[in-house]
Amino acid sequence: MVVVPGPSPVPVAPAIVIAPPTAPLVYAAPPPVLFYPPPPRFYGPPPAPGPYIGFGVWSW
């Protein structure tokens, strides 16, 4: 009766627990970088119509 394969599965469990924590960190880093580039592009187009609307209100 050689029941040695029991302890083998135990060491595999700890390895899986260390893997999950690394995945969330990588996912949190990419989001901030993608949010930075969009702001500058959206600010470009609005400036043109902005001045036009301001003049119309002043003329009133």
PDB file of C-alpha atoms in Angstrom:
ATOM      1  CA  MET A   1       0.000   0.000   0.000  1.00  0.00           C
ATOM      2  CA  VAL A   2       1.994   2.998  -1.220  1.00  0.00           C
ATOM      3  CA  VAL A   3      -0.077   6.153  -0.611  1.00  0.00           C
ATOM      4  CA  VAL A   4       2.559   8.720  -1.631  1.00  0.00           C
ATOM      5  CA  PRO A   5       0.682  10.422  -4.522  1.00  0.00           C
ATOM      6  CA  GLY A   6      -1.471  12.218  -1.905  1.00  0.00           C
ATOM      7  CA  PRO A   7       1.013  15.010  -1.053  1.00  0.00           C
ATOM      8  CA  SER A   8       1.772  15.607  -4.742  1.00  0.00           C
ATOM      9  CA  PRO A   9      -1.477  17.543  -5.444  1.00  0.00           C
ATOM     10  CA  VAL A  10      -0.887  19.767  -2.395  1.00  0.00           C
ATOM     11  CA  PRO A  11       2.108  21.663  -3.891  1.00  0.00           C
ATOM     12  CA  VAL A  12       0.098  22.318  -7.065  1.00  0.00           C
ATOM     13  CA  ALA A  13      -2.569  24.295  -5.165  1.00  0.00           C
ATOM     14  CA  PRO A  14      -0.184  27.019  -3.849  1.00  0.00           C
ATOM     15  CA  ALA A  15       1.147  27.641  -7.368  1.00  0.00           C
ATOM     16  CA  ILE A  16      -2.375  28.440  -8.625  1.00  0.00           C
ATOM     17  CA  VAL A  17      -2.968  30.934  -5.805  1.00  0.00           C
ATOM     18  CA  ILE A  18       0.138  32.951  -6.782  1.00  0.00           C
ATOM     19  CA  ALA A  19      -0.931  33.110 -10.443  1.00  0.00           C
ATOM     20  CA  PRO A  20      -4.311  34.871  -9.910  1.00  0.00           C
ATOM     21  CA  PRO A  21      -2.851  37.890  -8.014  1.00  0.00           C
ATOM     22  CA  THR A  22      -0.479  38.622 -10.922  1.00  0.00           C
ATOM     23  CA  ALA A  23      -3.261  38.718 -13.527  1.00  0.00           C
ATOM     24  CA  PRO A  24      -5.357  41.485 -11.846  1.00  0.00           C
ATOM     25  CA  LEU A  25      -2.314  43.757 -11.518  1.00  0.00           C
ATOM     26  CA  VAL A  26      -1.578  43.548 -15.242  1.00  0.00           C
ATOM     27  CA  TYR A  27      -5.206  44.280 -16.129  1.00  0.00           C
ATOM     28  CA  ALA A  28      -5.299  47.375 -13.902  1.00  0.00           C
ATOM     29  CA  ALA A  29      -2.201  48.909 -15.540  1.00  0.00           C
ATOM     30  CA  PRO A  30      -3.430  48.917 -19.176  1.00  0.00           C
ATOM     31  CA  PRO A  31      -6.762  50.736 -18.502  1.00  0.00           C
ATOM     32  CA  PRO A  32      -5.130  53.981 -17.218  1.00  0.00           C
ATOM     33  CA  VAL A  33      -2.810  54.187 -20.234  1.00  0.00           C
ATOM     34  CA  LEU A  34      -5.721  53.900 -22.697  1.00  0.00           C
ATOM     35  CA  PHE A  35      -7.748  56.570 -20.865  1.00  0.00           C
ATOM     36  CA  TYR A  36      -4.937  59.161 -21.134  1.00  0.00           C
ATOM     37  CA  PRO A  37      -4.740  59.310 -24.987  1.00  0.00           C
ATOM     38  CA  PRO A  38      -8.516  59.794 -25.569  1.00  0.00           C
ATOM     39  CA  PRO A  39      -8.832  63.121 -23.625  1.00  0.00           C
ATOM     40  CA  PRO A  40      -6.419  65.090 -25.900  1.00  0.00           C
ATOM     41  CA  ARG A  41      -8.145  63.911 -29.093  1.00  0.00           C
ATOM     42  CA  PHE A  42     -11.624  64.847 -27.835  1.00  0.00           C
ATOM     43  CA  TYR A  43     -10.439  68.308 -26.771  1.00  0.00           C
ATOM     44  CA  GLY A  44      -9.164  69.094 -30.304  1.00  0.00           C
ATOM     45  CA  PRO A  45     -12.499  69.194 -32.203  1.00  0.00           C
ATOM     46  CA  PRO A  46     -14.576  71.045 -29.515  1.00  0.00           C
ATOM     47  CA  PRO A  47     -12.311  74.169 -29.510  1.00  0.00           C
ATOM     48  CA  ALA A  48     -13.338  75.097 -33.098  1.00  0.00           C
ATOM     49  CA  PRO A  49     -17.132  75.277 -32.459  1.00  0.00           C
ATOM     50  CA  GLY A  50     -16.571  76.783 -28.989  1.00  0.00           C
ATOM     51  CA  PRO A  51     -15.437  80.249 -30.149  1.00  0.00           C
ATOM     52  CA  TYR A  52     -18.254  80.415 -32.708  1.00  0.00           C
ATOM     53  CA  ILE A  53     -20.922  79.760 -30.064  1.00  0.00           C
ATOM     54  CA  GLY A  54     -19.367  82.327 -27.697  1.00  0.00           C
ATOM     55  CA  PHE A  55     -19.547  85.101 -30.321  1.00  0.00           C
ATOM     56  CA  GLY A  56     -23.215  84.349 -31.016  1.00  0.00           C
ATOM     57  CA  VAL A  57     -24.129  84.754 -27.335  1.00  0.00           C
ATOM     58  CA  TRP A  58     -22.210  88.070 -27.085  1.00  0.00           C
ATOM     59  CA  SER A  59     -23.982  89.499 -30.158  1.00  0.00           C
ATOM     60  CA  TRP A  60     -27.313  88.895 -28.453  1.00  0.00           C
TER      61      TRP A  60
END
